[in-house]
Coordinates of C-alpha atoms in Angstrom, one line a residue:
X177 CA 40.0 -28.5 -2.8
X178 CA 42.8 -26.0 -2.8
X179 CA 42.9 -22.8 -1.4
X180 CA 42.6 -20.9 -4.6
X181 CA 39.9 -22.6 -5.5
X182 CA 37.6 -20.6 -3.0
X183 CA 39.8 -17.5 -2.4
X184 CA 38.5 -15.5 -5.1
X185 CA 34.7 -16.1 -4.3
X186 CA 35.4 -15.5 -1.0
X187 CA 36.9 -11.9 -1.8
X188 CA 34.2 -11.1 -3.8
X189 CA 31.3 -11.8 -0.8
X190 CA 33.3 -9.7 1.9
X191 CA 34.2 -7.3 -0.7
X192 CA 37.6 -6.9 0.6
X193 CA 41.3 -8.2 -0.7
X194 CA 42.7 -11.4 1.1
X195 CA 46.1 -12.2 1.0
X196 CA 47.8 -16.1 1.4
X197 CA 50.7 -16.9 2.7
X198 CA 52.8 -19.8 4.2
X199 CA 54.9 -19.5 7.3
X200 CA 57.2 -22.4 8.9
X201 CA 55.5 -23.5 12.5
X202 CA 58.1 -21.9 14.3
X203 CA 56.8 -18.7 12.8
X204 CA 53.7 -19.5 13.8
X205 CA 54.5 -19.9 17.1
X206 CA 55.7 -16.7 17.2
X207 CA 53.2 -15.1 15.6
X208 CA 50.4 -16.7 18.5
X209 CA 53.1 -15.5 21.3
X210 CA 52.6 -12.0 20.0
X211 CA 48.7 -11.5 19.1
X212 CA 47.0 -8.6 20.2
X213 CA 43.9 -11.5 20.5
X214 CA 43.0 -15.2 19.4
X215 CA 40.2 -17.5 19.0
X216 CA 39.5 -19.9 20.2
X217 CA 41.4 -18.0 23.2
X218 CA 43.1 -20.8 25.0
X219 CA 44.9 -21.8 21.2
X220 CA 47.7 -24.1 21.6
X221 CA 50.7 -22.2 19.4
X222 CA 52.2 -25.3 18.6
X223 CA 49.5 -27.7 17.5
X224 CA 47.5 -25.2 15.1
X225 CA 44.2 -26.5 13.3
X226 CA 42.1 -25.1 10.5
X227 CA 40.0 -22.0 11.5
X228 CA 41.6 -20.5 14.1
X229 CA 42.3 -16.7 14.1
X230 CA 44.9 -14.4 15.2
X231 CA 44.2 -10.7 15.7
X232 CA 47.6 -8.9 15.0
X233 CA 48.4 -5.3 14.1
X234 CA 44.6 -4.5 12.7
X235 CA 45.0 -8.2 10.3
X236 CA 43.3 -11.0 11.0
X237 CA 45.2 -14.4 10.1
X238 CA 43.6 -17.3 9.3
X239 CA 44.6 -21.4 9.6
X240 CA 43.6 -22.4 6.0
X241 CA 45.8 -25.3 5.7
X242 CA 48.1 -27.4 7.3
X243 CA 51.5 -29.6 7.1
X244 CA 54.1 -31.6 8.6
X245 CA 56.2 -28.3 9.0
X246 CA 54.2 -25.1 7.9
X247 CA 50.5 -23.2 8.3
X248 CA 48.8 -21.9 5.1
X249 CA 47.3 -18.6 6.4
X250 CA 44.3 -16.2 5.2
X251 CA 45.5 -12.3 5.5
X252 CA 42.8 -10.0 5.9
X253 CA 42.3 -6.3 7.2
X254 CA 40.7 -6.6 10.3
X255 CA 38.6 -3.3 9.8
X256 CA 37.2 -4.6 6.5
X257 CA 35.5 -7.8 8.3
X258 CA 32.4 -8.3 10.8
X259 CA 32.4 -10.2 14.0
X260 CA 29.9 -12.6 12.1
X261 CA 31.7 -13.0 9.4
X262 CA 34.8 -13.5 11.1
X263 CA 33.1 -16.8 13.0
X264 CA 31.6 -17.8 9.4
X265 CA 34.9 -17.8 8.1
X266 CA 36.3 -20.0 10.9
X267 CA 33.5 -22.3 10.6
X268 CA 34.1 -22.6 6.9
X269 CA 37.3 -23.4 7.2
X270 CA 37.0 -26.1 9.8
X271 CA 34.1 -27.6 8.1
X272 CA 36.1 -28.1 5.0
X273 CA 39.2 -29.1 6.0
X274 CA 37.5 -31.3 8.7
X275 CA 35.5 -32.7 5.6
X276 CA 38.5 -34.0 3.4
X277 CA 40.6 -35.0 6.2
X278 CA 37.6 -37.5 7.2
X279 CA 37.7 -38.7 3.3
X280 CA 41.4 -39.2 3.6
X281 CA 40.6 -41.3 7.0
X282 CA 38.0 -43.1 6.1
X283 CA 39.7 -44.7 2.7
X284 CA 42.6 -45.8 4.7
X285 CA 41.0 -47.7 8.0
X286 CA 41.2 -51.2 7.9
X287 CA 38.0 -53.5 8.6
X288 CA 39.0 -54.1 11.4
X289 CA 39.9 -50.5 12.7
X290 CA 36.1 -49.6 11.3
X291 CA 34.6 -52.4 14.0
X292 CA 36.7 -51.3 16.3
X293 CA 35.4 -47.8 16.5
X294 CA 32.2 -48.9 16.4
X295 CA 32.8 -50.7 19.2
X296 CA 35.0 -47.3 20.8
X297 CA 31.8 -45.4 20.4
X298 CA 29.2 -47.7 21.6
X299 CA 31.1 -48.4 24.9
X300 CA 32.4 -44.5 25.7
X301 CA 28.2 -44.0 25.2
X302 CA 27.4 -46.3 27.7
X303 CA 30.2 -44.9 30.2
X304 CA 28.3 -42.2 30.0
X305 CA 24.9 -44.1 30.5
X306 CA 23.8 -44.2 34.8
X307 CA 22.3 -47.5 33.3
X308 CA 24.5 -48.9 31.1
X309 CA 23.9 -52.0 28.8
X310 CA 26.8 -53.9 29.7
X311 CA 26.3 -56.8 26.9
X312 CA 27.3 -55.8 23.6
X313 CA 24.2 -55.7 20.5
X314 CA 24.1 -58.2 18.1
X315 CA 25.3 -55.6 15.0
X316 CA 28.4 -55.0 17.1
X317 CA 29.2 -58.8 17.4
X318 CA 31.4 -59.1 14.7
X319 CA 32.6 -62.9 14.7
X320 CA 32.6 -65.8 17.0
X321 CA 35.5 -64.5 18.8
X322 CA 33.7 -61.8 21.1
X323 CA 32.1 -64.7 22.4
X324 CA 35.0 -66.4 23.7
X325 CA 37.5 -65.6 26.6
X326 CA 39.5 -63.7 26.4
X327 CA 42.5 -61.4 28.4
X328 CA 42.0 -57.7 28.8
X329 CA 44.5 -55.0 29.2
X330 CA 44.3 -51.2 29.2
X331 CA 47.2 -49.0 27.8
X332 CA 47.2 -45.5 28.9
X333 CA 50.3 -43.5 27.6
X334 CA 52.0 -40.8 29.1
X335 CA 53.0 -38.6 25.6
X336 CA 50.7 -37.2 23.1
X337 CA 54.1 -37.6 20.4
X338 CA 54.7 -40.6 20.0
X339 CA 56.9 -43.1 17.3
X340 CA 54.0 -44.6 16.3
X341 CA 50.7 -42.8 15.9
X342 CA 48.3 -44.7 14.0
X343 CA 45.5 -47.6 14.6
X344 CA 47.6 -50.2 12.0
X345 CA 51.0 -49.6 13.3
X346 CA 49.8 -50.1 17.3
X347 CA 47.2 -53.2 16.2
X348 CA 50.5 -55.0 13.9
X349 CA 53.1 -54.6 16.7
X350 CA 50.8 -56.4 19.5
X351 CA 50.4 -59.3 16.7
X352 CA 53.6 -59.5 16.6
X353 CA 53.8 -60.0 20.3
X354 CA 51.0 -61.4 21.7
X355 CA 49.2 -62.9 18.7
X356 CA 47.4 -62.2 14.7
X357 CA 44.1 -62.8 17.4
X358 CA 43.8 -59.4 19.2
X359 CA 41.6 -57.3 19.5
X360 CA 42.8 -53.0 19.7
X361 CA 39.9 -50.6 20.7
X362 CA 40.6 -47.1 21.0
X363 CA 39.3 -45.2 23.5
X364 CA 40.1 -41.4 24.3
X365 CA 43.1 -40.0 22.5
X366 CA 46.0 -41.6 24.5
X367 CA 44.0 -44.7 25.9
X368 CA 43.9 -47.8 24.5
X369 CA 41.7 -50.9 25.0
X370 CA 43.7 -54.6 24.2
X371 CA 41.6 -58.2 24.1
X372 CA 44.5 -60.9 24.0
X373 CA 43.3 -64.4 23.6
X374 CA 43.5 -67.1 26.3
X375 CA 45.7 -69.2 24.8
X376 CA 48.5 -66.8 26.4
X377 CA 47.6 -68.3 29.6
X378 CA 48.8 -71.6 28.5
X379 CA 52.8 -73.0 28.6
X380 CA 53.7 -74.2 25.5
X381 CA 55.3 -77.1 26.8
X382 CA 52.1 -78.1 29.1
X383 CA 48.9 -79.2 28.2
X384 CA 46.8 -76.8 29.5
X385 CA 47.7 -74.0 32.3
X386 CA 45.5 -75.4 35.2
X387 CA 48.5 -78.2 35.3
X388 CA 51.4 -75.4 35.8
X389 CA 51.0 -75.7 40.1
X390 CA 53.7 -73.7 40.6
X391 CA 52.3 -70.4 38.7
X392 CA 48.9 -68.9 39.8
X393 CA 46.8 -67.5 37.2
X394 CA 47.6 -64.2 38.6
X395 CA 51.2 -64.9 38.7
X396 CA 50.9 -65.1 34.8
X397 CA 48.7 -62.3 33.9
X398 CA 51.4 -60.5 35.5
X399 CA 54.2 -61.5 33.9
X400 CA 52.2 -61.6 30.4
X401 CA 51.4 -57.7 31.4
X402 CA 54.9 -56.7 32.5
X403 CA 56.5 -58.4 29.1
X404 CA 53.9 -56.4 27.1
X405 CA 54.6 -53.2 28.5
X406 CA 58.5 -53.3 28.6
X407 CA 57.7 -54.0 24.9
X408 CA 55.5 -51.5 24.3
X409 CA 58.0 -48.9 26.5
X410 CA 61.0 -50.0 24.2
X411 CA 59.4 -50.3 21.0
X412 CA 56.0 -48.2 20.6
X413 CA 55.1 -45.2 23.2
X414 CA 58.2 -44.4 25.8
X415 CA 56.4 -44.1 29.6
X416 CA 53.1 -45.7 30.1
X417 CA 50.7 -47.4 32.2
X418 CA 49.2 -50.5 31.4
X419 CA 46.6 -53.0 33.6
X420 CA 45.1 -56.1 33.4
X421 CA 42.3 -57.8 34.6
X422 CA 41.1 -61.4 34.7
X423 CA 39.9 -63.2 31.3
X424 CA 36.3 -62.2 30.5
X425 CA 33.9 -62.5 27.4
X426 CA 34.2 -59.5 25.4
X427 CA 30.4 -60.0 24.3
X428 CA 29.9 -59.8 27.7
X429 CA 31.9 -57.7 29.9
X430 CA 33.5 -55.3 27.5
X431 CA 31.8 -52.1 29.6
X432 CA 32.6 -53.5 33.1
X433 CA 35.7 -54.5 32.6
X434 CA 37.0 -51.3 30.9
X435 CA 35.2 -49.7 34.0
X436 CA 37.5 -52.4 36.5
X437 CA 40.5 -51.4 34.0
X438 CA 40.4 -47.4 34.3
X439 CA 40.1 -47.5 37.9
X440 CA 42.6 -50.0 38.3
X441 CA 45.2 -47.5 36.0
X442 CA 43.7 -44.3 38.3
X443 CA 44.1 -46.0 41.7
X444 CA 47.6 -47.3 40.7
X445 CA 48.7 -43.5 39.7
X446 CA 47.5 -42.3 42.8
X447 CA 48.5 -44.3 45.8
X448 CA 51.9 -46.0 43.6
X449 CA 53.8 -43.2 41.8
X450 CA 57.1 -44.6 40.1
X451 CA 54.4 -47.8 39.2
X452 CA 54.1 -48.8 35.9
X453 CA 52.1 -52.3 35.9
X454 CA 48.9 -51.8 37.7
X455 CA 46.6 -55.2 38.9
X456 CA 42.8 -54.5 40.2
X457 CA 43.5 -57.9 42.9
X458 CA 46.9 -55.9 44.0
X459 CA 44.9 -52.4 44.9
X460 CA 42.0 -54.2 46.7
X461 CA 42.9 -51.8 50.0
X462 CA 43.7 -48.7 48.2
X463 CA 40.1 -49.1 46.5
X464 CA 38.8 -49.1 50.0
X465 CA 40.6 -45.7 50.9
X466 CA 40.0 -43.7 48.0
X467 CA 36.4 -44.3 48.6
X468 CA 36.7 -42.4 51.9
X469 CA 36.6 -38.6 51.4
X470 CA 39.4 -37.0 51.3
X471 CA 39.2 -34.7 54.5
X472 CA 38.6 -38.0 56.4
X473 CA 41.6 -39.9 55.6
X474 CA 43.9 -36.2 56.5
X475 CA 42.0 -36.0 59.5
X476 CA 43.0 -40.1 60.1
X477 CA 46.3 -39.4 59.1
X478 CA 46.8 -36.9 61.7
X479 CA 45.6 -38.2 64.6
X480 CA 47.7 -41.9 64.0
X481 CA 51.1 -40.5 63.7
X482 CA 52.9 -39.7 66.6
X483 CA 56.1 -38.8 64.7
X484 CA 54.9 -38.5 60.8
X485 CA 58.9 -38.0 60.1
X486 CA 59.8 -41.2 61.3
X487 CA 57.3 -43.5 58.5
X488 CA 59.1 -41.5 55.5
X489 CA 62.2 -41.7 56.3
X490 CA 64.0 -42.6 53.0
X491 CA 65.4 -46.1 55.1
X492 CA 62.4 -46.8 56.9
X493 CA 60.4 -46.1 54.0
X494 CA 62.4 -48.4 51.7
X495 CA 62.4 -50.9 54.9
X496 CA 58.8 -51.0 55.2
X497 CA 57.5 -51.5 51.4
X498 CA 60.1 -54.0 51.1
X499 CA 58.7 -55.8 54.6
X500 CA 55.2 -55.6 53.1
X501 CA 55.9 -56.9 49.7
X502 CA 57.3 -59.8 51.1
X503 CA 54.4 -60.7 53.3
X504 CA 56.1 -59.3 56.6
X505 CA 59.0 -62.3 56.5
X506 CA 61.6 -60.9 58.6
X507 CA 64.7 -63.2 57.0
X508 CA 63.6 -62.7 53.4
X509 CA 63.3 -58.8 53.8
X510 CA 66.9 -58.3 55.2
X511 CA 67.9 -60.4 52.3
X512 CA 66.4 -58.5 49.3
X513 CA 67.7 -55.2 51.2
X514 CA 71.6 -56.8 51.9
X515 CA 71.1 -56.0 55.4
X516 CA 71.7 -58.5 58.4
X517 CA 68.9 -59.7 60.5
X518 CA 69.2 -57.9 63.6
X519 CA 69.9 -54.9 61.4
X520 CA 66.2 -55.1 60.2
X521 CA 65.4 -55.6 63.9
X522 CA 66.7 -53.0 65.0
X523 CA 64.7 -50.9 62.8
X524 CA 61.3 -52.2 63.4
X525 CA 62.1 -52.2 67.3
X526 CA 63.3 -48.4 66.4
X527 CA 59.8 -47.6 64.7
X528 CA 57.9 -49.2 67.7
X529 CA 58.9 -47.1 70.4
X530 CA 58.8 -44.3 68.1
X531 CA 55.2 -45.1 67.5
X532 CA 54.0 -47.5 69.6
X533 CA 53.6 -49.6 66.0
X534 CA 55.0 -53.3 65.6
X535 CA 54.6 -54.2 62.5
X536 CA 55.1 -57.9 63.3
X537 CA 51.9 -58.3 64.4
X538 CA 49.3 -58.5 62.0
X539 CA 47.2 -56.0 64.0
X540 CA 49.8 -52.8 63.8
X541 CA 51.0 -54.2 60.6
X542 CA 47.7 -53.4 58.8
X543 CA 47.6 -49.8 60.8
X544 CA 50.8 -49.0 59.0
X545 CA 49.8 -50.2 56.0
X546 CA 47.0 -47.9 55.6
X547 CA 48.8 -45.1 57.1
X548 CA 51.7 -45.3 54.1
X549 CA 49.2 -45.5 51.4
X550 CA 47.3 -42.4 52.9
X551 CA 50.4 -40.2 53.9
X552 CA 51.4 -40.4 50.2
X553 CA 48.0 -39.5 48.8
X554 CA 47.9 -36.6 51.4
X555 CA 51.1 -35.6 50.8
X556 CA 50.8 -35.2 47.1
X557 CA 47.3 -33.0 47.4

C-alpha cells in the first residue's frame, strides 16, 4: 500500500493538512542532528525505520517509508496534533510497514531458512529457560540428519554492514566450502550458528580419520576452523570470531553446545585480544579465572607481582607467550623468536631475580601463567 493510499483518510480524522516529502539520508541525518526532540529518544540518524518522529521548528516529521538511499516523510504542524495521536500515528506506521515487509520476507525464505528459524527460536527460548530442554521436539526434527554427528561452529561478526547480508547468500558460500550438508542457524543479529558434517574430519586419501596418527582430532577441528574463517574474513564478513567445539548430535546437544560455543567466543575476547579462532579445550584455565570475581583476581594480581612492569614488557611479554605456546621448550622457543639460546636464558634468569619466578619449573610456570591472563583482564577493566 502506498502512501497516498492512506494520506487522505488520515487528514480527514486529525482534521489537519499533512504534507509528504522525500529527503536523501544524508538529509536525514541532518535533519535528526538538529531536532528540537525525537522519539524513540535514543534514534539512530543513520539507520531510520518507519514510525519514528522528529520534533523540529513546531512540525512533526514522520518515517513513512523507506529506501536504499532516501526517507519518505509525513509533515505535520505540531500544534494541530495530540500527544495520543502522535503515538497512534507512530504505531500505525510501524505496524504497516512492519506488515508488508514480513510478506516480502516470508515469500522469499527458502525451506530450509524457515526450519532454521524455527529452530533459532526454539533454542534462544530455552537460553532463556533456568531449565532448559536440551533435546530438540520431534516437530523440530526435520530429517535424519539432526540425528547424526555432526561439527559445530559459532560465527560471531564484528560489523553490522557487511557484503553479504542475507540467510541464502551466507548458507550457499559455506556449501561451497565445507559441503551442500550444512546446517546455518541464526541466532541474534550478528551471530551465527554452523552444523558441518563429520565427514570433514576425514582425509580424503585415508580411510577413515582414526588412522591419521599424526593429527589429533583437535589438531583438525582446528585447522578445519582456521580455513573457514580466513574464508569467511576474505570472502563474506571482514573481522570476526569464530569457535568450534567437538562433534555432537544436533538432536541432541544443539542448546549445550551453543551454550559451550558462546562462552568459548566470550572467554576468547576477553583474556586473548588480537585472537580470532577461539577452542573451548584451549581456554580450560581462563574458564577457571573468569569464574572468580573480579575484585579477587585484582586483589591476586596485586599481591603476586613484585615488579608488575617487568611481566609486560613488550620483549618479555612476546618471550613468555611464545615460551608457553610451545610447552616451556627452551630450544624451540629461541628458535621461533630468532634468538640464541642463552639469549632466552638470560631473559628468564632476568625475570627470576626480578620476581623470584622461574618459569622452568612447572610450579612458577603455572604462577605466571595465571598472572598474564589476569593482568590483561585487569588491565583492560
Amino acid at each position: 500500500m502506498s502512501t497516498t493510499d492512506w494520506l487522505k483518510p488520515l487528514q480527514h480524522i486529525l482534521n489537519c493538512p499533512i504534507h509528504v516529502h522525500t529527503i536523501s539520508i544524508t538529509e536525514w541525518v541532518e535533519v535528526v542532528k538538529d531536532a528540537d526532540a525525537l522519539w524513540p529518544a535514543e534514534l539512530n540518524s543513520h539507520h531510520p525505520a518507519e514510525g519514528q518522529r522528529v520534533e523540529k521548528h513546531n512540525k512533526l516529521h514522520f518515517v513513512a517509508a523507506l529506501s536504499d538511499h532516501s526517507v519518505e516523510l509525513l509533515e505535520i504542524e505540531l500544534s494541530g496534533i495530540s500527544q495520543a495521536e502522535k503515538e497512534l500515528i507512530s504505531w500505525t506506521l510501524q505496524l504497516v510497514r512492519g506488515g508488508e515487509a514480513d510478506s516480502k520476507k516470508a515469500l522469499s525464505v527458502s525451506e530450509s531458512e524457515r526450519n532454521a528459524l524455527k529452530l533459532s527460536e526454539w533454542i534462544q527460548q530455552q537460553l532463556e529457560e533456568a531449565e532448559p530442554a536440551y533435546s530438540l521436539p520431534d516437530h523440530l526434527v526435520v530429517g535424519s540428519r539432526l540425528f547424526n554427528e555432526m561439527i559445530p561452529f559459532l560465527l560471531v561478526t564484528e560489523q553490522s554492514n557487511t557484503k553479504l547480508t542475507t540467510y541464502t547468500e551466507l548458507e550457499k558460500l559455506l556449501r561451497s566450502f565445507l559441503s551442500d550438508d550444512v546446517l546455518l542457524i541464526p541466532l541474534k543479529t550478528q551471530e551465527w550458528l554452523i552444523w558441518g558434517p563429520i565427514s570433514l574430519l576425514r582425509d580424503e586419501d585415508s580411510e577413515s580419520f582414526d588412522e591419521n596418527e599424526e593429527e589429533t582430532l583437535e589438531d583438525s577441528l582446528e585447522s578445519i576452523c582456521s580455513g573457514l574463517h580466513e574464508m569467511l574474513a576474505s570472502e563474506w564478513i571482514g573481522e570476526c570470531h569464530l569457535a568450534v567445539a567437538q562433534p555432537a548430535t544436533p538432536a541432541k546437544g544443539i542448546v549445550e553446545t551453543t551454550i559451550l560455543l558462546r562462552e568459548t567466543i566470550n572467554l576468547g575476547r576477553k583474556f586473548h585480544v588480537g585472537t580470532n579462532i577461539h577452542m573451548p579445550w584451549m581456554l580450560q584455565l581462563e574458564r577457571l579465572l573468569n569464574a572468580i570475581p573480579e575484585t579477587q583476581r585484582a586483589k591476586y594480581l596485586e599481591q603476586s607481582l613484585k615488579r608488575a612492569d617487568m611481566f609486560v614488557e613488550p620483549e618479555m611479554l612476546s618471550t613468555l607467550e611464545t615460551f608457553f605456546t610451545l610447552d616451556c621448550n627452551v630450544s624451540e622457543t629461541a628458535k621461533k623468536l630468532y634468538i640464541h639460546r642463552n639469549t632466552l636464558l638470560y631473559r628468564l634468569d632476568k625475570l627470576k631475580q626480578e620476581t623470584g619466578l622461574d618459569v622452568r619449573q612447572f610450579r612458577d610456570a603455572v604462577l605466571v601463567k595465571i598472572i598474564l591472563l589476569l593482568y590483561k583482564v585487569t588491565k583492560r577493566n
